[in-house]
Coordinates of C-alpha atoms and ligand atoms in Angstrom, one line a residue:
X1295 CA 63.2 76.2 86.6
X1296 CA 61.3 77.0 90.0
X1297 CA 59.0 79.9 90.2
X1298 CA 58.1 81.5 93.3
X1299 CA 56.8 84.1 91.9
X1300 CA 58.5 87.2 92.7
X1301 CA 61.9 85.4 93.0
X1302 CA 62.7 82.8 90.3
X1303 CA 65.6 80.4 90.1
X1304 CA 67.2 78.5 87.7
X1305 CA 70.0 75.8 87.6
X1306 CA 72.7 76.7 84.7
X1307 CA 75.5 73.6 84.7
X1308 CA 77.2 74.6 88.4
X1309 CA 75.6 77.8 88.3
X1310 CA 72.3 78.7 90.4
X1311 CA 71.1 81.8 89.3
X1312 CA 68.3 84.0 91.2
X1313 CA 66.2 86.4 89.5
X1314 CA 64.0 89.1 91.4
X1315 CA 60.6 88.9 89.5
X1316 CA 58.7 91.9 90.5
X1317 CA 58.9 93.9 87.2
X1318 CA 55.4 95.9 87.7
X1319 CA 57.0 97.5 91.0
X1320 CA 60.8 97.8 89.6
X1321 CA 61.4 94.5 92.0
X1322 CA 61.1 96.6 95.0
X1323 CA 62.3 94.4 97.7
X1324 CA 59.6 93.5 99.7
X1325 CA 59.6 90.4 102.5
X1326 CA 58.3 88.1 99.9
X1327 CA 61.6 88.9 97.5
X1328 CA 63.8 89.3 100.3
X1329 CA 62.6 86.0 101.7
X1330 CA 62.7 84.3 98.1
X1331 CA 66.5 85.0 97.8
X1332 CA 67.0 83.9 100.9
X1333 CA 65.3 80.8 100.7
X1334 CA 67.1 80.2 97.1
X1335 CA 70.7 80.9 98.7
X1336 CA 69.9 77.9 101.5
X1337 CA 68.8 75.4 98.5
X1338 CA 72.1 76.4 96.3
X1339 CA 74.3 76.4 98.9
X1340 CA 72.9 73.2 100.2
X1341 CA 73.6 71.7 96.7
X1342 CA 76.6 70.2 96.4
X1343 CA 76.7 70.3 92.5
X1344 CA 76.3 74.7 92.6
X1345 CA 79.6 76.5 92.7
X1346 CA 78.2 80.1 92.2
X1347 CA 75.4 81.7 92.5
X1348 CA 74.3 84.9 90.2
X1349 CA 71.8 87.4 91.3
X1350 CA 69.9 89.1 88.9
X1351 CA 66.7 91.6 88.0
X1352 CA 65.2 92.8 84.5
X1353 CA 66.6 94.7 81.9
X1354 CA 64.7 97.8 83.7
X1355 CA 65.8 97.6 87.4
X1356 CA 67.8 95.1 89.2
X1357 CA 65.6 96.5 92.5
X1358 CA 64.8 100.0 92.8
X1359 CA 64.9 99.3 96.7
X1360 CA 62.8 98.7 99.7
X1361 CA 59.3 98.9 98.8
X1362 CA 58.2 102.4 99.7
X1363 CA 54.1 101.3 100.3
X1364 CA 55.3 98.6 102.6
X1365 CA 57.7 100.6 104.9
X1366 CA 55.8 104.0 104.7
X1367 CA 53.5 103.1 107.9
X1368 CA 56.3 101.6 109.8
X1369 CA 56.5 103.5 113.5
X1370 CA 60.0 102.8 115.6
X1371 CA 58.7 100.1 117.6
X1372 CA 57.1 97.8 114.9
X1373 CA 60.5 98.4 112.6
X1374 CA 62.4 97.1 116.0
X1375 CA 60.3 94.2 117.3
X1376 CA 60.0 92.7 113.5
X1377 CA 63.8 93.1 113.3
X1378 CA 63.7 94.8 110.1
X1379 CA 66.1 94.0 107.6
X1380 CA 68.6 92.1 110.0
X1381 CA 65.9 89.5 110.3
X1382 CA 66.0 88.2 106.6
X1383 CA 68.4 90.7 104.7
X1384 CA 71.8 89.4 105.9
X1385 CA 71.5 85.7 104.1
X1386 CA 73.7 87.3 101.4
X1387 CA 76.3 88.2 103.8
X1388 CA 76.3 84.4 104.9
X1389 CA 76.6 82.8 102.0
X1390 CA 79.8 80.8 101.9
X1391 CA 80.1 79.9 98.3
X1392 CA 80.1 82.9 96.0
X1393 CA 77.7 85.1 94.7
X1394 CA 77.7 87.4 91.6
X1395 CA 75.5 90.3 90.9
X1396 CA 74.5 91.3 87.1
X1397 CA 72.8 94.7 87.8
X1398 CA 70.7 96.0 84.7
X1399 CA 69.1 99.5 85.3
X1400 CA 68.0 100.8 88.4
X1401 CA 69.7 99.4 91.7
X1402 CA 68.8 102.1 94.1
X1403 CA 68.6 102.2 97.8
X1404 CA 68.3 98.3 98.8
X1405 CA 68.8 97.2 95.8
X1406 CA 72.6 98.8 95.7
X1407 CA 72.7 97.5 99.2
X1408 CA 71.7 93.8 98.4
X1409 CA 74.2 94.3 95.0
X1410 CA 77.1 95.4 97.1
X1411 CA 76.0 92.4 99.7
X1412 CA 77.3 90.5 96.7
X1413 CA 80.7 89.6 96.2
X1414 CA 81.3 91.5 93.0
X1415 CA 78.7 93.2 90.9
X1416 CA 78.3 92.9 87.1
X1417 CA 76.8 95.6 85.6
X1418 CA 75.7 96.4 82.0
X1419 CA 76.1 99.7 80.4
X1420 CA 72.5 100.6 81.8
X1421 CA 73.0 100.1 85.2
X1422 CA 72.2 103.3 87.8
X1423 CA 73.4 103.2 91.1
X1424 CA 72.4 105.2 94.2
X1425 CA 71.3 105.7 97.6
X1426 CA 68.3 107.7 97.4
X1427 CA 67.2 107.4 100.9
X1428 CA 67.9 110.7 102.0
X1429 CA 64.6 112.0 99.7
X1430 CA 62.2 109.7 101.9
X1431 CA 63.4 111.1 105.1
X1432 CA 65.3 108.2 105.5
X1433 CA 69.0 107.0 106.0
X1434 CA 69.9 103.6 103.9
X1435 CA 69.5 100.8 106.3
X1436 CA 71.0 97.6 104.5
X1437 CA 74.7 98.4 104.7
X1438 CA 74.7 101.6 101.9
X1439 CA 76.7 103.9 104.5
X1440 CA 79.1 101.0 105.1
X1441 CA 79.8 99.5 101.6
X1442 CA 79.7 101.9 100.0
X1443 CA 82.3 103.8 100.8
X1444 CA 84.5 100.7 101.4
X1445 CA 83.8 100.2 97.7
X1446 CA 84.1 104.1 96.4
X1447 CA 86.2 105.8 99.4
X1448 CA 84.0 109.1 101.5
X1449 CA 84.5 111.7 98.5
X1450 CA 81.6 109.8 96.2
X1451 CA 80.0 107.9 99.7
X1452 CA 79.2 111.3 100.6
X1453 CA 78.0 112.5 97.7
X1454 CA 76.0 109.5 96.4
X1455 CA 74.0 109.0 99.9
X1456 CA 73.9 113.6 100.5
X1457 CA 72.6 114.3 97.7
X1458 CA 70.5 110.9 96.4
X1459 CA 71.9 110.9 93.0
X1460 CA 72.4 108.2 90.4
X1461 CA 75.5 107.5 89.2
X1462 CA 76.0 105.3 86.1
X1463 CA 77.9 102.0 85.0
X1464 CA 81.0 104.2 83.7
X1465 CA 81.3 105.9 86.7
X1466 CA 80.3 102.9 89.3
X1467 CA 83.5 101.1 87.2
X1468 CA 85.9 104.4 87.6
X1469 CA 84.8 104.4 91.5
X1470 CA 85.5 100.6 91.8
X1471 CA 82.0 99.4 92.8
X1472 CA 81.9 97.2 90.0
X1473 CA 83.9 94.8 88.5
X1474 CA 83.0 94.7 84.9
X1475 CA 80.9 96.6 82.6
X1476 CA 79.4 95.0 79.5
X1477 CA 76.9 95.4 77.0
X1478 CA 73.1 95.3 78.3
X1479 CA 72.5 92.4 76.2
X1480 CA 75.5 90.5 77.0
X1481 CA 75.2 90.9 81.2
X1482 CA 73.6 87.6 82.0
X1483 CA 75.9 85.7 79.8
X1484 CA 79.0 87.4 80.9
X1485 CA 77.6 87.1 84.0
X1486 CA 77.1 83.0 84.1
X1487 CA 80.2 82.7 82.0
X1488 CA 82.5 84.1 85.1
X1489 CA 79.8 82.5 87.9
X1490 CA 80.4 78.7 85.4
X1491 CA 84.6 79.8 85.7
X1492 CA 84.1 79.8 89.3
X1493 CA 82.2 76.9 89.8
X1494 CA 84.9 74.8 88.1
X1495 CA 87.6 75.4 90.4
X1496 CA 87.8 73.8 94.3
X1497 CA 84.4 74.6 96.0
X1498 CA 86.0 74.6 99.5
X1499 CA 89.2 76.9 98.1
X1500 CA 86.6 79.2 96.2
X1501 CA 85.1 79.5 99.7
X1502 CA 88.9 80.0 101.3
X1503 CA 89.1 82.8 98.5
X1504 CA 86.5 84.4 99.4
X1505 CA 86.6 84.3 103.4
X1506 CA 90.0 85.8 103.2
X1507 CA 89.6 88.7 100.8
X1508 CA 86.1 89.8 102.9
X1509 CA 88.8 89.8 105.9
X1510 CA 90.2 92.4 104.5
X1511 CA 87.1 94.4 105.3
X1512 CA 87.0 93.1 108.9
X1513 CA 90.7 93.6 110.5
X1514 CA 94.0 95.2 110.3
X1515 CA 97.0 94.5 107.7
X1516 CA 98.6 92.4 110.0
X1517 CA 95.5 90.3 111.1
X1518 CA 94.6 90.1 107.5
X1519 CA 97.9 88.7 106.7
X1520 CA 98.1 86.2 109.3
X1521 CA 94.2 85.0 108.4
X1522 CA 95.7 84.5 104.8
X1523 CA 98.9 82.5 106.0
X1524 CA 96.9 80.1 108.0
X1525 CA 94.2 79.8 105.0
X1526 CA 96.9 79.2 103.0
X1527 CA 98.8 76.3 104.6
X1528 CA 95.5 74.7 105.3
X1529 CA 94.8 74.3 101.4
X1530 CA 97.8 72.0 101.6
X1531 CA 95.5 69.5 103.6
X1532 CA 93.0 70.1 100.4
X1533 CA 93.0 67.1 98.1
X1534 CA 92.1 69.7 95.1
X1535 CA 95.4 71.0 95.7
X1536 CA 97.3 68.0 95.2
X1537 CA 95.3 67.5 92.0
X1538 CA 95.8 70.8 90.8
X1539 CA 99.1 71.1 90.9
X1540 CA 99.8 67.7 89.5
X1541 CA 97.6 68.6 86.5
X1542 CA 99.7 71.4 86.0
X1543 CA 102.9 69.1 86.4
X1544 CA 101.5 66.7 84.0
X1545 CA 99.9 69.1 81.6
X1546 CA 96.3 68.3 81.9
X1547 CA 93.2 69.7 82.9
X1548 CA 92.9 69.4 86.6
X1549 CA 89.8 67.2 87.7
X1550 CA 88.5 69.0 91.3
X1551 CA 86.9 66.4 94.0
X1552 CA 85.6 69.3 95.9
X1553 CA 87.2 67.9 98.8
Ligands
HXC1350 C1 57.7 100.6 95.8 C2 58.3 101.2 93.7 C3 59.6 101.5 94.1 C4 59.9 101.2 95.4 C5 59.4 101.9 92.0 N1 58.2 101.5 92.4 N2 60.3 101.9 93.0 N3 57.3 100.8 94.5 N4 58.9 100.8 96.2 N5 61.2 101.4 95.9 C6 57.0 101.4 91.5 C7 56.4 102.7 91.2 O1 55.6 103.2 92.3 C8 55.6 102.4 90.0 O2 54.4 101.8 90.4 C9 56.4 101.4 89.3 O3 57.3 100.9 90.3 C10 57.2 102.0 88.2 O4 58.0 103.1 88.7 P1 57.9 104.6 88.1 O5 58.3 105.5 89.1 O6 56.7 104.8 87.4 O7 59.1 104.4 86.9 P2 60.1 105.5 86.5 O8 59.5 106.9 86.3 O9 60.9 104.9 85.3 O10 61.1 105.7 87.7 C11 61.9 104.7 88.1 C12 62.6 105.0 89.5 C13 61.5 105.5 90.5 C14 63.6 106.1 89.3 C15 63.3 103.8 89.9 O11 60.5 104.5 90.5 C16 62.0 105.7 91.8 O12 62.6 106.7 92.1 N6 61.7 104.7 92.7 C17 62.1 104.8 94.1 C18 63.6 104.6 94.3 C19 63.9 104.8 95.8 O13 63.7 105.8 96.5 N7 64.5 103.7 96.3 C20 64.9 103.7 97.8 C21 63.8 103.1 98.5 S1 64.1 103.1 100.2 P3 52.9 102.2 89.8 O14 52.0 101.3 90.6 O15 52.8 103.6 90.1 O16 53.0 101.8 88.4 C22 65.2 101.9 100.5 C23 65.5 101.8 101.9 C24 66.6 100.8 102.1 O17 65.5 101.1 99.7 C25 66.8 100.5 103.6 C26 67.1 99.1 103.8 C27 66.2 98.2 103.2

């Protein structure tokens, strides 16, 4: 275990797990946490033997956003020449190898943002979601007015980041913002069970998987499709496929090189 304070990591088997450690301030994200995760995505995807990451809180919050006390003083021109957010915020969105979030109550303003930065949120029956910004006389600035309703469609987009209200795991699931729903006391296991599932298969074809489905998100149908096609042949120059298949053919349990 490595503690850095406010952001704590862990190694589980293949599995790096990063937990926000602010619990006095409902891990409000401020630069110390955002720089933490950060700084834990560059070790774990440096580390050849981590397949998945998950990303994690407390069984309170898993962030109840930007920290208000830091921000509140901000004018225009100190928000722009520190290059808020875009500065250290965006390491999620680079991370090649997958990353899981297990949301446990509150994930409000950033912390939905930093969850949907994710590639597919976890969240127990206690989770909250919402983009509250609107009641500090702000607009959510870490992606909320563009994931979200990629995730959820306009209709609840509108509504969540309008009106600043919470909606809960059983409706985040209905809405498709999350991809499972489990017992509060089950969430991390779940959780590092699916990240440990991952992490067993081809590291460089989990990382295929993953660039083409975010594609999706980033061109048209027939784009998409042709980004696929090409990902797709190229696997045949991946040795795991070769093995994979032939552990299929020969009725074993494929053994992945990563390579
Ligand atoms: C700083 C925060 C905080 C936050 C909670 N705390 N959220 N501090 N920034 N975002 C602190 C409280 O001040 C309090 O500190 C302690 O955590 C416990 O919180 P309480 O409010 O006492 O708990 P509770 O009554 O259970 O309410 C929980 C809550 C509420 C519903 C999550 O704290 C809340 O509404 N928080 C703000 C949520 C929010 O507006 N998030 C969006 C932030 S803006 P003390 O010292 O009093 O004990 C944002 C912008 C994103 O994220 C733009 C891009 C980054």
């Amino acid at each position: 275990m490595n503690a850095t304070n406010v952001v704590i990591t862990e190694v589980h088997g293949k599995v790096g797990l990063i937990r926000i450690n602010r619990p006095e301030a409902m891990n409000a994200l401020n630069n110390d946490v955002v720089d933490g995760i950060s700084a834990a995505i560059d070790r774990f995807e440096a580390d050849d033997n981590i397949g998945c990451m998950v990303l994690t809180g407390n069984e309170k919050a898993f962030a109840a956003g930007a920290d208000i006390g830091f921000m509140k003083d901000f004018d225009y021109m100190h928000a722009y020449k520190i290059d808020f957010i875009t500065r250290n915020w965006e390491r999620l969105r680079t991370s090649r190898k997958p990353v899981i979030a297990a949301v446990a109550g509150f994930a409000l303003g950033g912390g939905c943002e930093i969850a949907m930065a994710c590639d597919m949120i976890f969240a127990a029956d206690s989770a909250k979601f919402g983009q509250p910004e609107i009641k500090l006389g702000i607009i959510p600035g870490a992606g909320g007015t563009q994931r979200l309703p990629r995730a959820v469609g306009k209709a609840k987009a509108m509504d969540l980041c309008l009106t600043g209200r919470m909606m809960d795991a059983a409706e985040a699931e209905r809405a498709g913002l999350v991809a499972r729903v489990v017992p509060a006391d089950q969430l991390l296991d779940e959780a590092l069970k699916a990240a440990s599932v991952i992490a067993g298969y081809s590291m460089p074809v989990t990382m295929m998987v993953k660039e083409s489905v975010n594609r999706a998100f980033e061109s048209s149908l027939t784009e998409g499709l042709l980004f696929e096609r090409r990902v797709f042949h190229a696997t045949f120059a991946v040795e795991d496929q070769k093995e994979g298949m032939a552990a299929f053919v020969e009725k074993r349990k494929p053994t992945f090189k990563n390579r």
